[in-house]
Structures are given as C-alpha cells and as structure tokens.
Short mmCIF file of C-alpha atoms and ligand atoms in Angstrom, two decimals:
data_model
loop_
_atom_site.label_atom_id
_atom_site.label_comp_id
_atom_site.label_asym_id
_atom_site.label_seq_id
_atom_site.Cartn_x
_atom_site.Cartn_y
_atom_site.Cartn_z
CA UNK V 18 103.79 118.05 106.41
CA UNK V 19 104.00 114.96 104.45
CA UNK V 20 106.64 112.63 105.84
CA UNK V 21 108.81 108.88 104.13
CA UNK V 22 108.35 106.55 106.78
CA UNK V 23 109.84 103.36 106.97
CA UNK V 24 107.43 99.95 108.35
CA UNK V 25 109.42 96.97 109.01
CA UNK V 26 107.35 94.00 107.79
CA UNK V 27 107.76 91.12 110.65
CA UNK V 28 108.21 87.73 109.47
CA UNK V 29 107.12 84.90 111.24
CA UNK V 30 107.10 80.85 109.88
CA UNK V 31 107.31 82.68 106.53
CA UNK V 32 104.06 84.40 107.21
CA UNK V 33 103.54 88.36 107.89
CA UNK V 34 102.19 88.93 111.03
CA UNK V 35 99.18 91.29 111.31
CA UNK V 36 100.84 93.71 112.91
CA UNK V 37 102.89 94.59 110.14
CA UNK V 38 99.72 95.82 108.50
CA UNK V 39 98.60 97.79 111.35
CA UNK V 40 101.67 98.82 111.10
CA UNK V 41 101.35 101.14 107.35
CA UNK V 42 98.13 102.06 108.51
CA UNK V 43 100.06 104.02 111.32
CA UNK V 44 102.59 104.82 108.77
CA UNK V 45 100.19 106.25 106.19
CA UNK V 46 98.83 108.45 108.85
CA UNK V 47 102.59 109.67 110.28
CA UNK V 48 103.08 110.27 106.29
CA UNK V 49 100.58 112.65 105.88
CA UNK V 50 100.59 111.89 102.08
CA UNK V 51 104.17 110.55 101.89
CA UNK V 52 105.68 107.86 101.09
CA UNK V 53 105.41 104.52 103.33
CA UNK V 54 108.30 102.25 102.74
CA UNK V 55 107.94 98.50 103.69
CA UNK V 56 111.26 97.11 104.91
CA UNK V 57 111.76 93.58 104.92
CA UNK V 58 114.73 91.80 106.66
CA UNK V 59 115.35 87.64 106.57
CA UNK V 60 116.19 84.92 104.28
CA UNK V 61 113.83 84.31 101.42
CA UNK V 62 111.52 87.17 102.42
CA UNK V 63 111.17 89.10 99.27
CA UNK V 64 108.02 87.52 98.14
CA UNK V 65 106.28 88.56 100.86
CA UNK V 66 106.88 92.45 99.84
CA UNK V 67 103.66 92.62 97.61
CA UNK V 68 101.70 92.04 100.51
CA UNK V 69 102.70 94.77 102.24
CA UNK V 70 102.19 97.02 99.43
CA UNK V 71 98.62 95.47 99.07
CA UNK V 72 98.08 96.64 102.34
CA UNK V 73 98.98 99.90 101.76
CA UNK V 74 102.95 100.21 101.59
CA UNK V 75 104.40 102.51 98.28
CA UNK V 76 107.41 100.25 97.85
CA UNK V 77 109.46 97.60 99.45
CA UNK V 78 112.95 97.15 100.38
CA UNK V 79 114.13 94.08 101.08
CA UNK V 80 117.45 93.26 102.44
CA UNK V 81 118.33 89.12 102.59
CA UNK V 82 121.40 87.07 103.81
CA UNK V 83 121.77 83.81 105.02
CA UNK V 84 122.90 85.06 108.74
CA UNK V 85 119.51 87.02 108.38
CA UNK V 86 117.74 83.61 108.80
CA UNK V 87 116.62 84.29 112.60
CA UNK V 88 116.51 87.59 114.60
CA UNK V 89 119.17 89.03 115.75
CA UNK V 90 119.86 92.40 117.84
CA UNK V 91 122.83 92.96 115.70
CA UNK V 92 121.99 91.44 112.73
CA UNK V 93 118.73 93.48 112.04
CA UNK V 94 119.97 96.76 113.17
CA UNK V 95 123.11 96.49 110.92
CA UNK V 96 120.23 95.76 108.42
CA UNK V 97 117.67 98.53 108.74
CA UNK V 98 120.15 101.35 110.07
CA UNK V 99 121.93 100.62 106.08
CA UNK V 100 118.46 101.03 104.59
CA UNK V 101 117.84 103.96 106.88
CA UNK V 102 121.13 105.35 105.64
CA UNK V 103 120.14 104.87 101.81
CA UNK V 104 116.58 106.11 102.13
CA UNK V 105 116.72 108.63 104.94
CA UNK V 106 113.27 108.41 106.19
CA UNK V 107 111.59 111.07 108.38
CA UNK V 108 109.72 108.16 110.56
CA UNK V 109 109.73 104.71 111.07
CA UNK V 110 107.27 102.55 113.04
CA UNK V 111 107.39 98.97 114.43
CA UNK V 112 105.50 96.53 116.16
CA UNK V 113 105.47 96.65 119.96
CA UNK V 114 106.59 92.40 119.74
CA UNK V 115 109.05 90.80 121.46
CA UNK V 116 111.17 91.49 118.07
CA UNK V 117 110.04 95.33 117.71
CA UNK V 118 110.87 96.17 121.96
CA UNK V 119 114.47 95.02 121.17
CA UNK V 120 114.93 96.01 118.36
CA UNK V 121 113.45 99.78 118.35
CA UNK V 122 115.04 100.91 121.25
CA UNK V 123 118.91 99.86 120.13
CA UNK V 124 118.12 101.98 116.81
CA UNK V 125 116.75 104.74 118.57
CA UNK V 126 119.92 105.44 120.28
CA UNK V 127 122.22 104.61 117.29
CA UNK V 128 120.00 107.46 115.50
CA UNK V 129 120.04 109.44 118.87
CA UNK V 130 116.06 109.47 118.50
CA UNK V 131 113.26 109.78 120.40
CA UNK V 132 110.72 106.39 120.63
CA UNK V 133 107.16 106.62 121.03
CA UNK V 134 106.20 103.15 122.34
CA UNK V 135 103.26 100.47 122.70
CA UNK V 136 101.01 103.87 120.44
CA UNK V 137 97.75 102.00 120.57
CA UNK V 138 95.80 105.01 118.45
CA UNK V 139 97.32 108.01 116.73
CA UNK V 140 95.98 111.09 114.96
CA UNK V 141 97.05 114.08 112.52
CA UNK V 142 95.88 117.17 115.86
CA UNK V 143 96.98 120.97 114.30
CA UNK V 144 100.13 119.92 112.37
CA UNK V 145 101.30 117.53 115.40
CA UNK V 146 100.97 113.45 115.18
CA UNK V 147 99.61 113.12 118.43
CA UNK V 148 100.29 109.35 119.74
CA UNK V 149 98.14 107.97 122.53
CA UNK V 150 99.74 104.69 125.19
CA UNK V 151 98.89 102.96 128.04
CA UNK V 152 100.66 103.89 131.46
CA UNK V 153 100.63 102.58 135.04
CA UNK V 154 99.86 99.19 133.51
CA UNK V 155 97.14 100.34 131.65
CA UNK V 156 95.31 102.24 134.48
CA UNK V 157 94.98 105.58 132.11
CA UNK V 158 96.63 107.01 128.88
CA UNK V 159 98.86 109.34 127.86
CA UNK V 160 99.17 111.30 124.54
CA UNK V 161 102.63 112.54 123.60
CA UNK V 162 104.08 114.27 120.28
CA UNK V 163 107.68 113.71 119.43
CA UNK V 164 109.68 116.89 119.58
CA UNK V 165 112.72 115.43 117.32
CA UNK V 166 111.47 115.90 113.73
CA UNK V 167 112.11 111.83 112.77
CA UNK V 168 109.13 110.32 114.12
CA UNK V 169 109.70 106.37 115.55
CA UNK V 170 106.88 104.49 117.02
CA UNK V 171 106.21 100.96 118.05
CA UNK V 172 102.49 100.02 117.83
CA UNK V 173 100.64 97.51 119.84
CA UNK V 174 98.79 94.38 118.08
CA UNK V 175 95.30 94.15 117.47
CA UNK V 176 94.44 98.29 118.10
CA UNK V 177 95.29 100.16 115.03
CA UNK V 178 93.12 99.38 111.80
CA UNK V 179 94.54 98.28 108.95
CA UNK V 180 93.90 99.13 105.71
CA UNK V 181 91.40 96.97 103.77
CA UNK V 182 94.16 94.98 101.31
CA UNK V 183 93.58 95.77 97.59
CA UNK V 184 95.59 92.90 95.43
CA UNK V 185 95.69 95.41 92.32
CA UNK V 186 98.06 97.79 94.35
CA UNK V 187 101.90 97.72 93.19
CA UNK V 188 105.12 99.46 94.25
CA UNK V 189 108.65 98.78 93.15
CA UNK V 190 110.31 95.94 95.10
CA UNK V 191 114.12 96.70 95.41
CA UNK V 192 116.70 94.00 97.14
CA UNK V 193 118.96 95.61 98.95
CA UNK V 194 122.61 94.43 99.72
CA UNK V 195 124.43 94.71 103.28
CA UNK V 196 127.70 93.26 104.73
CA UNK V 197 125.87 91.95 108.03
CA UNK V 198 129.35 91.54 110.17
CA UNK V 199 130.36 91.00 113.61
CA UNK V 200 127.71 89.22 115.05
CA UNK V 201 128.19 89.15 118.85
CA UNK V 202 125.58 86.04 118.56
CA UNK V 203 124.70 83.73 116.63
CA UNK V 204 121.55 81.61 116.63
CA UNK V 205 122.39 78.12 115.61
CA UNK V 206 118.58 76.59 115.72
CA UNK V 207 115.39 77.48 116.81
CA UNK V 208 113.58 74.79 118.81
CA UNK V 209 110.14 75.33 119.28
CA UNK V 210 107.88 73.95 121.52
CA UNK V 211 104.62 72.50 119.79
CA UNK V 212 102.15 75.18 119.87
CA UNK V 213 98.52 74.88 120.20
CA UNK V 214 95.97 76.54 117.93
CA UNK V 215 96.37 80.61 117.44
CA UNK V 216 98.66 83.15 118.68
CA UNK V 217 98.07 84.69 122.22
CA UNK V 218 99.57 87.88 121.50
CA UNK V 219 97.61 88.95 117.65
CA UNK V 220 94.38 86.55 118.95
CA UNK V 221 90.67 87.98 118.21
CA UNK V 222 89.21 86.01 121.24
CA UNK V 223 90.87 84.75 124.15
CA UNK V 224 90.15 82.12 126.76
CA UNK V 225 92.22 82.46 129.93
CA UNK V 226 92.65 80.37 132.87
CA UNK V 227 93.77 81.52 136.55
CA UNK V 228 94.26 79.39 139.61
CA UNK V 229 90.11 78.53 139.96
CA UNK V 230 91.09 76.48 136.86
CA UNK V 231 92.80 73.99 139.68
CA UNK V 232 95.73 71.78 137.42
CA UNK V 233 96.57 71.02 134.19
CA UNK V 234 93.66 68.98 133.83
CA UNK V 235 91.41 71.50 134.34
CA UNK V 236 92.26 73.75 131.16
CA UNK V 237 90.92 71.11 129.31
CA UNK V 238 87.11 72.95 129.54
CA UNK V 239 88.56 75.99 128.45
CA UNK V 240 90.67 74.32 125.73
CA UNK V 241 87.09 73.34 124.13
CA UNK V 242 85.62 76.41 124.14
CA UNK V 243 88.54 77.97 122.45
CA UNK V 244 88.89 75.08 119.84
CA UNK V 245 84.97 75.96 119.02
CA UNK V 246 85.47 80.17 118.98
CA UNK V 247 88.79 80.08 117.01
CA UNK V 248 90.76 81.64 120.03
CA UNK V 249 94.18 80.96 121.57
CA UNK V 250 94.58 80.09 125.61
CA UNK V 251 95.80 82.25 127.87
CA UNK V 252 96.64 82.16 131.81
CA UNK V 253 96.91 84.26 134.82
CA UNK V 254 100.53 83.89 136.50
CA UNK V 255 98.53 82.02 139.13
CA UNK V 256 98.29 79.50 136.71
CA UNK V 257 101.58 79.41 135.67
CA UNK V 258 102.60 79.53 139.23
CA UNK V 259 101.11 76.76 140.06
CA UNK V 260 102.49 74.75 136.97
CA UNK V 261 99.06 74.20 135.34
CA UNK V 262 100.29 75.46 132.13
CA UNK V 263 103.46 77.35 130.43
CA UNK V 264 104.55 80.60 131.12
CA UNK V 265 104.45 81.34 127.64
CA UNK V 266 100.82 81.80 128.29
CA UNK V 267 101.00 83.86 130.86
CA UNK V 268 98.96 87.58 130.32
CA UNK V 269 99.57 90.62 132.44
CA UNK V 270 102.33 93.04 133.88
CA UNK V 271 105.18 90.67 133.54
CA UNK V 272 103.52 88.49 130.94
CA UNK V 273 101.65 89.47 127.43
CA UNK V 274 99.65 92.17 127.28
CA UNK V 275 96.98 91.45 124.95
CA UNK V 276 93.95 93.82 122.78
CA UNK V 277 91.40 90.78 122.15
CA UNK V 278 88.25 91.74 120.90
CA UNK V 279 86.93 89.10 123.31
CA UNK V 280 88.40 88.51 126.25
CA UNK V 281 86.79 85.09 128.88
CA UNK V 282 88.25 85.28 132.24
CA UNK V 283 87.64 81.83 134.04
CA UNK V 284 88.68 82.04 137.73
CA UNK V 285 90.87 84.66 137.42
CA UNK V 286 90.73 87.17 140.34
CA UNK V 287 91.34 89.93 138.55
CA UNK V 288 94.79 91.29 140.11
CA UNK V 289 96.49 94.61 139.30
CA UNK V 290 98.81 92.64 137.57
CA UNK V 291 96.63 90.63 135.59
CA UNK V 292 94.76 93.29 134.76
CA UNK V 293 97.58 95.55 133.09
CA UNK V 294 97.41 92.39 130.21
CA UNK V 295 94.32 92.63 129.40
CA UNK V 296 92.04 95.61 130.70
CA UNK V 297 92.11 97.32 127.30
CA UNK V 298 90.29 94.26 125.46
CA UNK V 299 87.50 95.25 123.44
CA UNK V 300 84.83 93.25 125.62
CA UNK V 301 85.56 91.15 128.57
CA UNK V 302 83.53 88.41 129.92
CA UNK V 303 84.67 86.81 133.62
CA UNK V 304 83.24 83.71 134.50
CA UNK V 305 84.32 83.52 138.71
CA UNK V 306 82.64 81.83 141.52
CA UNK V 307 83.14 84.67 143.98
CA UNK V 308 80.76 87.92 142.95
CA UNK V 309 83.26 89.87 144.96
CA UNK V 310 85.82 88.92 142.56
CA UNK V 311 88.15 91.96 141.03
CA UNK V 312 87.79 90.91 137.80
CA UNK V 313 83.97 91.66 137.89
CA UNK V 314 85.50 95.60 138.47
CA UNK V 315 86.75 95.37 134.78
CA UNK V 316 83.97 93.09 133.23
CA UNK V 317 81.35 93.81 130.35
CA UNK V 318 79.36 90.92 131.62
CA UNK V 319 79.78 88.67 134.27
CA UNK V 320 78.84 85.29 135.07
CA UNK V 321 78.94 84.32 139.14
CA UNK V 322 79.62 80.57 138.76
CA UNK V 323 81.42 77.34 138.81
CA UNK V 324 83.47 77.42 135.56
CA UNK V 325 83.04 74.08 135.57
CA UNK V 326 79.44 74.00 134.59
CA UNK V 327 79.34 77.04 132.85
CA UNK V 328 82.15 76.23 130.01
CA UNK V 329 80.34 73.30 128.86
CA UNK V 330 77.54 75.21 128.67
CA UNK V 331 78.95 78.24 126.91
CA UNK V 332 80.69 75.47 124.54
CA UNK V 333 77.61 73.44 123.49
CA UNK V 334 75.83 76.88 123.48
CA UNK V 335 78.73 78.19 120.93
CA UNK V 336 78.41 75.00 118.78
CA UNK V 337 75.11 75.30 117.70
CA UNK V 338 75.84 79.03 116.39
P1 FAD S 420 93.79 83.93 142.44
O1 FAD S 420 94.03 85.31 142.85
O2 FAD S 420 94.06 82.85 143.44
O3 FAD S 420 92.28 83.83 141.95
C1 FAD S 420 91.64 82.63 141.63
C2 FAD S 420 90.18 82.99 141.35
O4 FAD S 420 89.51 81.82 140.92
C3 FAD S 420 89.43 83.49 142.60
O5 FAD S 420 88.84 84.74 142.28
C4 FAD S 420 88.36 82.43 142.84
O6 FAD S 420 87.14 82.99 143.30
C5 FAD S 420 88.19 81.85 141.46
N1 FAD S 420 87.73 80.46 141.44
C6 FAD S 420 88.19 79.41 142.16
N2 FAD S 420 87.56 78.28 141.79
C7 FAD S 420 86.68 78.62 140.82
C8 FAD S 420 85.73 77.89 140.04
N3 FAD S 420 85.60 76.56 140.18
N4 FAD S 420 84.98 78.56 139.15
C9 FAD S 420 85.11 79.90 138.99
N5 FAD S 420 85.99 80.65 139.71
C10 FAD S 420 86.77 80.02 140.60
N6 FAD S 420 99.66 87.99 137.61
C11 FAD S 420 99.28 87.83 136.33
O7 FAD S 420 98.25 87.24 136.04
N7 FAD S 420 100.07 88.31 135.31
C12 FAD S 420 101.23 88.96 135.53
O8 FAD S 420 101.90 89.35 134.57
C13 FAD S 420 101.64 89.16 136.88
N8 FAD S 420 102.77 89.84 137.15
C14 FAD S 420 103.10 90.05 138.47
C15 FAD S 420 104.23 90.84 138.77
C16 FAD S 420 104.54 91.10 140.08
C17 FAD S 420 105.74 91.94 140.38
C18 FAD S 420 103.75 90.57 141.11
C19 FAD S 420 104.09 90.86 142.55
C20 FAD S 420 102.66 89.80 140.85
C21 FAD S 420 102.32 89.52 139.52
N9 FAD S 420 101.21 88.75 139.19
C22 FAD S 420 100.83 88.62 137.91
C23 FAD S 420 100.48 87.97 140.23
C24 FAD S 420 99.19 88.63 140.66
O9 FAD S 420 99.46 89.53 141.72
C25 FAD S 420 98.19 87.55 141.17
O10 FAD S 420 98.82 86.81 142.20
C26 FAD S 420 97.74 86.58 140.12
O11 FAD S 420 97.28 87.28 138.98
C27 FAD S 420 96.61 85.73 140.68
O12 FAD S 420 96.23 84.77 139.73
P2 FAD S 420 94.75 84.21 139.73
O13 FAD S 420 93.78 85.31 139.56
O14 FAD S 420 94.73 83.10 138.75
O15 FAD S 420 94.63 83.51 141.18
#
C-alpha cells in the first residue's frame, strides 16, 4: 500500500543533521512507493530543502517565521500540525533527538495517534511495516506494527541507512505560511557552551571516560586519541559524578544513548546503566584494568590494562595509519 509520509528535516547551526537523512530512508520504506515529503520548520531554512530531496525526499515544504528561530514545543507543533492539515499525510517520521522526543509525542496526541519510538531498523513483512526498538535499556528488542492506519515513528541516529545523495534529484520546494500564536514560551537567546570537536549523539567513533579516568586531568589521554580518530568524548555518569567532565557527556540510561560504529570504553565498569547507552554500538573496544570488569561482558575486544599506558599507545599507533 503505498503511503505520503511526512520527514521533518532537523536544523541545527544552519546545518541538517544526519538524522534527517536516515530519516527519508525510513520514510521511503513506510511509503512503499509514495510520496516522502520533507518538512522544514525555522528561520531561513528553505535553502536547505534541496538537500533533503537529494537524499531522497519528493518535495519540500517549508514553513518560516521569525518566532520559528529556536525550538519550541508550541511553536513547531502549531507548525507541522498546519502542514499536516494541508497535506494529510498517511505517516510521518522523526528523529528520536532531544527535539524529535518532545516534539513527536505532543503531535501524536493532538492527532490522537499511535507513536512508534527510538525504530532502530524497519521492514515492508506481508503488507505490515514491521518496526524493530530497543527495550529494558537495550537488553532485547521488540518489533511492533502500528494498528492506526497513519504511521508515526521516531528513528534513532546512526542505525538506519541513508540513501546515497544524488545532487541531480529535484522536487518542488513550496513555502508555506502559518500564524504561529500563543506561545506559552519564548526563547530569548541561546547560550551555548563551547563545544569540543564532533557531536556525541550522531558520532562514528566514540571515546568515553568512566571514573578509572580519575579527574579532569585525566581525559586529556582520551581527548588525543579522539582528536586523531575524528570522534567526539563521551563519559560514564561516574565521571560526571565525580565532576571530571559535563553531564552533557554523559552516555547511558539517564544520559545519551548512542549507535557508534566504534565505541572505546576506558575505565568504565560497564554498569546496567551505562550499558543501556551504548550496548548496541557497532563494535566496542574496553580498555579496563580489572579483567573481571562488566564491560568486558559486552566487548568485541578487550584490552586488560592501565589506560594510562595503553591510550598513548593506541594514539601514536593511530597516527601513523
Ligand atoms: P566505576 O563503576 O567506579 O568503574 C570504574 C572502572 O574503572 C572500574 O571497572 C575500574 O576497574 C576501572 N579503572 C580504574 N582505574 C583504571 C585505570 N587506570 N585503567 C583502566 N581501568 C581503570 N551510569 C552511566 O554511565 N550512565 C547513566 O545514564 C546512568 N544512569 C543511572 C541511572 C540510575 C537510576 C542509577 C541508579 C544509576 C545510573 N548510572 C548511570 C550509574 C551506574 O550505576 C554506575 O554507577 C556508573 O555507570 C559507574 O561509572 P563508572 O563505570 O565510570 O565507574
């Protein structure tokens, strides 16, 4: 049964994020030959449009006001739910971000829908899209269908393939105009703290710290050998715990839960917790000085070790690669 399904594009720094195009590679498949429509919502975000329709996406609509500028609850579901309203889709899928969990679940009960969250692989099974997700924090998956017939999803980063881009694809890019009103909040400014390197949450390869890391100082090793693979830094709450870095770093149940394709443990025990951020990377490496360490439980390869020699090691190693 082929299926319009709505993608909202998610803008961040005036950049898409990946997930946006894993995000009409789900699409295309929930379409089943439809049509995938690429929303966009901000201020100034209509040149970004073509991307999404390199990657896949039929057309674009964009809708753009000035108290679009930065998320809001209220502001972006006034947004979508009008473009819903003009283009009455039959699915709609998100990114499972920080943006996409708040925002999917207020527009699945102003549609009275069903939501299919944190999909990490879906497939076309005898007429059904069949959506697989994590549950008990990761421990084993569940596949569900939706039984409503409007499909809404949220995928997680870094797990669904997107398409390969093809710049000669092009689709009709139409602006869109809504009264955005009655904003319970505004936001005023956006302060951000100065960010190092690449994105924890969309990152190929990720270097993450726990309590063995012993202070601030001590991320310094694992700093290096992120700087040399291209990754971000991550942290056990240990390590936030103990104030040895931010909690915005922080992976796990009640932190970010992350797909890298590679993912280095260093002195990280390996807790339930921790675990439910991070078990489902593609490979994981642990680097711990205790062999009796959790984290070995959930390893691809292990090192038994002081991180402290081995990150310099692995870091020289890396740099002559
Ligand atoms: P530890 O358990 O203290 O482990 C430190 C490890 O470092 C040890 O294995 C040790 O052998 C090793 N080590 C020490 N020195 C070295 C060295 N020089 N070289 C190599 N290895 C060394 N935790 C999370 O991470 N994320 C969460 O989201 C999270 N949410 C939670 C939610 C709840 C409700 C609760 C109750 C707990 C949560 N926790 C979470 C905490 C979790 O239970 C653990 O306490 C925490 O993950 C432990 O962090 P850690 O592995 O860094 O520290």
């Amino acid at each position: 049964m082929s299926r319009k399904v709505l993608v909202l594009g998610e803008v961040r720094e005036g950049s898409l994020r990946n997930v946006s195009f894993e995000a009409v590679s789900a699409a295309k498949t929930i379409a089943e030959g439809g049509e995938v429509v690429a929303v966009l919502v901000g201020k100034s975000v209509s040149s970004l449009a073509s991307e999404l329709i390199q990657y896949g996406a039929d057309r674009a609509v964009v809708v753009e006001d000035e108290k679009l500028a930065h998320y809001t609850s209220d502001g972006f579901s006034q947004a979508v739910l009008a473009v819903i309203d003009q283009e009455k889709p039959e699915g709609m899928v998100f990114g499972h971000t920080s943006l996409g969990k708040d925002l999917s679940p207020k527009l699945a009960a102003r549609l009275q829908s069903g939501l299919i969250s944190d999909v990490t692989s879906l497939e076309v099974v005898g007429g059904n899209i069949v959506f697989t997700r994590p549950i008990y924090s990761g421990k084993a998956f569940e596949k569900k269908v939706m039984a409503d017939s409007f499909i809404f999803a949220t995928i997680r980063p870094n797990n669904i393939e997107p398409l390969a881009k093809d710049e000669s694809r092009t689709g009709e890019v139409k602006s869109v105009s809504v009264e955005i009103k009655d904003l319970r909040s505004i936001v005023k400014e956006v302060v951000r703290k100065a960010s190092e390197g690449v994105d924890l949450s969309e990152a190929k390869i990720i270097v993450a710290g726990g309590r063995g890391v012993k202070s601030e100082e001590g991320f310094k090793p694992l700093k290096e050998l992120a700087d040399v693979l291209g990754a971000a830094v991550g942290a056990s709450r240990g390590a936030c715990d103990a104030n040895y870095c931010d909690y915005s770093l922080q992976i796990g149940q009640t932190g970010k839960v992350v797909t890298p394709d590679l993912y280095i443990a260093c002195g990280i025990s390996g807790a339930i917790q921790h675990l439910a951020g991070m078990s489902n990377s593609k490979v994981i490496v642990a680097i711990n000085k205790d062999p009796e360490a959790n984290i070995f439980k959930v390893a691809d390869y292990g090192i038994v070790g002081d991180l402290f020699e081995v990150l310099p090691l692995l870091t020289e190693e890396f740099k002559t690669v």
